[in-house]
């Protein structure tokens, strides 16, 4: 294929090239949305975006910012197009589809893209200020973060020459070791076919930010046979409760299935719910099989921001470990959006 | 019923559930004011496990509320308040054994809410279904409430206690048994259900693996034998050594694992090779009983008698007359089919017992327990009330056999005579697997009778109505009363509609019918929160 690139009349410069010395963070982002194999990749100046969808109801997006890579170069394939797009650098160009699982397997070809090896260090920094009491935090000594570079990881160079070309990966564990070159077939993407779940940020009915461990435990404790998951939000004010003897919980997750039901109530405690915005009682239901798709990302994520707009469209953003010492530079996140079930049915 | 567990109680409780889940899929809950019993029986009914947690095991424990109190008065009988329910062990276990529970849960409340509640104030009582509510209080005030639907138990089986006369007793630590069993390679493979033959002689215990038809696939035919000194046992009291018993290990291993996790010694009791093995363990706050059927080790023949028995059984079903009879007969095949399905041989073996030996003095009621569910669904007009009545009596038995005797209850004494038979049918399946019940012919007549007497009584009641009624009459005053009661109830249920509540006793008796029927429809409430 490289020969084809040279021979063709196309510009010699690929659409994008990216390289990094450690693919774990990238892999974590991709694994989070790997519930569907068909991922649409959109490249732009700021990085890459991988999108998947499920049952025309739910979308998962991984935002791979350019700073996650040691080098990232984006060349607009079409200058005429680029002129119209200069005003918005985020505009996506030339989306293509790729088999996501294949890509993840390739990244893990040396077996060192795993989350378990990397996640502990990754978790480390955010946890320092949050004061998380999760079990892995106490295993890491105070100096561990300085030795992060010593862990063996897979280095990668990725390039995509343009439509019709494969995604080329060159992977190596060390400069002296073997090198793997992978060419992953890409497919044309049909922009018409893409599902976009719109969330009206002006009209948010419920917004919760909490540590991912709470949500992760909640979802993983639920019986897999659950059918329906409902989020309840009640305004935090303690005074004007309803006539109930027990105050209605601030935030409740209710799961229902053939076995019965499960409720998880979360109090208004900063340890549990960091941010909670809810003007009036709200409840929206979703299919559990969809929400549970987020578990993979949830498991490695640090914080969860959950938004539901007044129509029930659910957006969940998971803050992912970035491996960067500086947090101000930006954060990595995976976003899921889901359409609610119609409660009248 | 409300029971509260703290962190220290939660662990053994969860371990107990894990053990029960190895015995069977269904967990039967039986709560009295003094204790909470959880029991499980495997599908072939060849193994039974029961945990009994006394009140002190819990931080808080009480049974009953206004409603049950009223029913109790209405019943006019000295009946102990009980709460029963059945659910999948797995669903409860998966809640409690989740890894986050151990870390974060500080308190666990279990409560059973009976269906048909009239108390609108209580949020938990807004449904018509019986529910087991598990409320986990976690760190930071997070509360997790699991509501599990409870079924009405299809059966409350009670094992008998072995006759103490010829009983052999052993006590051994879990570690030692484990070490012994681990010597056998066949026990390592997770699949299958290996069987060991234990020979207890004066000074030694001899263990031998059994090659069965089903195991042979697992690899080369490997026979392992192990002889250990009787000194390994803390108590070694064999009634008449040498004695040889054989039993399957799947359930036994679960018990050992439980004992090992809590470092409790096991008390093994058995009488002869045909009677089940009893394993007791426990401490001050709970006790566990495991009953595992043994299988025939040697001998041949038996096939003929089995098939003969089957044909007899078929004939025996013939002379059944009235309506009450009919409902039972219809239930019986279903129950049998259900129970025997895994091994058809068992079905045959089971039947002859009824007809061979008919001992009128045995109390039939317990045998009718298992039929409960089907009448309710198929024949609400006649089935439920009578079945219910019979059932509510046996409910009393399981705990009573373990607990300190509750005097002046006729039910109890009857149960004493009776308990073992219920269990016997189960012991035959495994035997059948191993050697197709070949040992039967080598038994003496008395042994054979003893082996089947339970089944016989059970079948009898179900199979021939006139006979069973007669037996009921002869069975002593209590059984007489009960028989009449049953008849009366039957008449009532046949003539009256289910919903007539005027008569107190009536309404109580009919209550189950209503519960079950409404429970059927009550899915709706779940979704209207």
PDB file of C-alpha atoms in Angstrom, chain B residues 241-344:
ATOM      1  CA  UNK B 241     -17.878 -51.533  61.858  1.00  0.00           C
ATOM      2  CA  UNK B 242     -17.038 -52.064  59.160  1.00  0.00           C
ATOM      3  CA  UNK B 243     -19.683 -50.074  57.422  1.00  0.00           C
ATOM      4  CA  UNK B 244     -19.564 -48.849  53.864  1.00  0.00           C
ATOM      5  CA  UNK B 245     -21.375 -45.886  52.475  1.00  0.00           C
ATOM      6  CA  UNK B 246     -21.087 -44.066  49.208  1.00  0.00           C
ATOM      7  CA  UNK B 247     -22.257 -40.638  48.303  1.00  0.00           C
ATOM      8  CA  UNK B 248     -21.710 -37.962  45.727  1.00  0.00           C
ATOM      9  CA  UNK B 249     -19.419 -35.131  46.486  1.00  0.00           C
ATOM     10  CA  UNK B 250     -20.798 -32.126  44.712  1.00  0.00           C
ATOM     11  CA  UNK B 251     -22.969 -31.026  47.565  1.00  0.00           C
ATOM     12  CA  UNK B 252     -20.716 -32.457  50.201  1.00  0.00           C
ATOM     13  CA  UNK B 253     -17.888 -30.326  48.925  1.00  0.00           C
ATOM     14  CA  UNK B 254     -20.022 -27.241  49.211  1.00  0.00           C
ATOM     15  CA  UNK B 255     -20.614 -28.011  52.837  1.00  0.00           C
ATOM     16  CA  UNK B 256     -16.945 -28.562  53.430  1.00  0.00           C
ATOM     17  CA  UNK B 257     -16.100 -25.299  51.780  1.00  0.00           C
ATOM     18  CA  UNK B 258     -18.514 -23.547  54.055  1.00  0.00           C
ATOM     19  CA  UNK B 259     -17.179 -25.267  57.134  1.00  0.00           C
ATOM     20  CA  UNK B 260     -13.687 -24.460  56.039  1.00  0.00           C
ATOM     21  CA  UNK B 261     -14.423 -20.798  55.580  1.00  0.00           C
ATOM     22  CA  UNK B 262     -15.703 -20.529  59.113  1.00  0.00           C
ATOM     23  CA  UNK B 263     -13.395 -23.152  60.597  1.00  0.00           C
ATOM     24  CA  UNK B 264     -16.199 -25.186  62.029  1.00  0.00           C
ATOM     25  CA  UNK B 265     -15.914 -28.914  62.554  1.00  0.00           C
ATOM     26  CA  UNK B 266     -18.322 -31.214  60.797  1.00  0.00           C
ATOM     27  CA  UNK B 267     -20.418 -33.788  62.572  1.00  0.00           C
ATOM     28  CA  UNK B 268     -21.265 -36.689  60.318  1.00  0.00           C
ATOM     29  CA  UNK B 269     -24.035 -39.085  61.184  1.00  0.00           C
ATOM     30  CA  UNK B 270     -25.246 -42.084  59.297  1.00  0.00           C
ATOM     31  CA  UNK B 271     -26.840 -45.369  60.017  1.00  0.00           C
ATOM     32  CA  UNK B 272     -26.662 -47.838  57.220  1.00  0.00           C
ATOM     33  CA  UNK B 273     -25.681 -47.712  53.561  1.00  0.00           C
ATOM     34  CA  UNK B 274     -29.212 -46.928  52.499  1.00  0.00           C
ATOM     35  CA  UNK B 275     -29.943 -44.066  54.796  1.00  0.00           C
ATOM     36  CA  UNK B 276     -28.812 -40.610  54.035  1.00  0.00           C
ATOM     37  CA  UNK B 277     -25.739 -39.049  55.478  1.00  0.00           C
ATOM     38  CA  UNK B 278     -26.295 -36.207  57.905  1.00  0.00           C
ATOM     39  CA  UNK B 279     -23.809 -33.469  58.357  1.00  0.00           C
ATOM     40  CA  UNK B 280     -24.237 -30.975  61.139  1.00  0.00           C
ATOM     41  CA  UNK B 281     -22.244 -27.933  61.880  1.00  0.00           C
ATOM     42  CA  UNK B 282     -22.802 -24.678  63.561  1.00  0.00           C
ATOM     43  CA  UNK B 283     -22.064 -22.459  66.466  1.00  0.00           C
ATOM     44  CA  UNK B 284     -24.116 -20.623  69.029  1.00  0.00           C
ATOM     45  CA  UNK B 285     -25.960 -18.475  66.602  1.00  0.00           C
ATOM     46  CA  UNK B 286     -26.692 -20.731  63.729  1.00  0.00           C
ATOM     47  CA  UNK B 287     -26.717 -24.340  62.807  1.00  0.00           C
ATOM     48  CA  UNK B 288     -26.538 -26.027  59.504  1.00  0.00           C
ATOM     49  CA  UNK B 289     -27.836 -29.398  58.506  1.00  0.00           C
ATOM     50  CA  UNK B 290     -26.931 -31.138  55.336  1.00  0.00           C
ATOM     51  CA  UNK B 291     -28.506 -34.366  54.261  1.00  0.00           C
ATOM     52  CA  UNK B 292     -26.973 -36.209  51.386  1.00  0.00           C
ATOM     53  CA  UNK B 293     -28.347 -39.394  50.012  1.00  0.00           C
ATOM     54  CA  UNK B 294     -26.090 -42.356  49.878  1.00  0.00           C
ATOM     55  CA  UNK B 295     -26.050 -44.796  47.084  1.00  0.00           C
ATOM     56  CA  UNK B 296     -25.746 -48.513  46.851  1.00  0.00           C
ATOM     57  CA  UNK B 297     -22.217 -49.619  46.454  1.00  0.00           C
ATOM     58  CA  UNK B 298     -22.567 -53.221  45.511  1.00  0.00           C
ATOM     59  CA  UNK B 299     -25.190 -55.805  44.672  1.00  0.00           C
ATOM     60  CA  UNK B 300     -27.053 -56.672  41.549  1.00  0.00           C
ATOM     61  CA  UNK B 301     -30.571 -56.955  40.250  1.00  0.00           C
ATOM     62  CA  UNK B 302     -33.432 -54.765  41.280  1.00  0.00           C
ATOM     63  CA  UNK B 303     -34.419 -53.811  37.802  1.00  0.00           C
ATOM     64  CA  UNK B 304     -37.257 -56.276  37.720  1.00  0.00           C
ATOM     65  CA  UNK B 305     -38.781 -55.133  40.906  1.00  0.00           C
ATOM     66  CA  UNK B 306     -38.601 -51.595  39.759  1.00  0.00           C
ATOM     67  CA  UNK B 307     -40.508 -52.138  36.617  1.00  0.00           C
ATOM     68  CA  UNK B 308     -42.995 -54.252  38.420  1.00  0.00           C
ATOM     69  CA  UNK B 309     -43.501 -51.455  40.827  1.00  0.00           C
ATOM     70  CA  UNK B 310     -44.128 -49.074  38.024  1.00  0.00           C
ATOM     71  CA  UNK B 311     -46.894 -51.115  36.590  1.00  0.00           C
ATOM     72  CA  UNK B 312     -48.392 -51.476  39.983  1.00  0.00           C
ATOM     73  CA  UNK B 313     -48.336 -47.789  40.351  1.00  0.00           C
ATOM     74  CA  UNK B 314     -50.167 -47.367  37.123  1.00  0.00           C
ATOM     75  CA  UNK B 315     -52.849 -49.715  38.310  1.00  0.00           C
ATOM     76  CA  UNK B 316     -53.064 -48.102  41.657  1.00  0.00           C
ATOM     77  CA  UNK B 317     -54.072 -44.816  40.225  1.00  0.00           C
ATOM     78  CA  UNK B 318     -57.230 -46.312  38.901  1.00  0.00           C
ATOM     79  CA  UNK B 319     -59.721 -46.412  41.735  1.00  0.00           C
ATOM     80  CA  UNK B 320     -60.106 -42.785  42.482  1.00  0.00           C
ATOM     81  CA  UNK B 321     -63.474 -41.298  42.924  1.00  0.00           C
ATOM     82  CA  UNK B 322     -64.406 -37.894  44.137  1.00  0.00           C
ATOM     83  CA  UNK B 323     -63.255 -34.421  43.303  1.00  0.00           C
ATOM     84  CA  UNK B 324     -60.688 -34.140  45.968  1.00  0.00           C
ATOM     85  CA  UNK B 325     -59.165 -37.291  44.845  1.00  0.00           C
ATOM     86  CA  UNK B 326     -59.039 -36.144  41.349  1.00  0.00           C
ATOM     87  CA  UNK B 327     -57.130 -32.999  41.955  1.00  0.00           C
ATOM     88  CA  UNK B 328     -54.482 -34.899  43.739  1.00  0.00           C
ATOM     89  CA  UNK B 329     -54.190 -37.457  41.070  1.00  0.00           C
ATOM     90  CA  UNK B 330     -53.706 -34.829  38.513  1.00  0.00           C
ATOM     91  CA  UNK B 331     -51.052 -33.216  40.534  1.00  0.00           C
ATOM     92  CA  UNK B 332     -49.199 -36.323  41.188  1.00  0.00           C
ATOM     93  CA  UNK B 333     -47.999 -37.177  37.714  1.00  0.00           C
ATOM     94  CA  UNK B 334     -46.834 -33.646  37.240  1.00  0.00           C
ATOM     95  CA  UNK B 335     -44.919 -33.697  40.405  1.00  0.00           C
ATOM     96  CA  UNK B 336     -43.441 -37.023  39.651  1.00  0.00           C
ATOM     97  CA  UNK B 337     -42.456 -36.045  36.202  1.00  0.00           C
ATOM     98  CA  UNK B 338     -40.882 -32.945  37.510  1.00  0.00           C
ATOM     99  CA  UNK B 339     -38.946 -34.689  40.111  1.00  0.00           C
ATOM    100  CA  UNK B 340     -37.875 -37.706  38.193  1.00  0.00           C
ATOM    101  CA  UNK B 341     -37.032 -36.223  34.929  1.00  0.00           C
ATOM    102  CA  UNK B 342     -33.285 -36.333  35.273  1.00  0.00           C
ATOM    103  CA  UNK B 343     -33.265 -40.068  35.651  1.00  0.00           C
ATOM    104  CA  UNK B 344     -36.202 -42.047  34.557  1.00  0.00           C
TER     105      UNK B 344
END
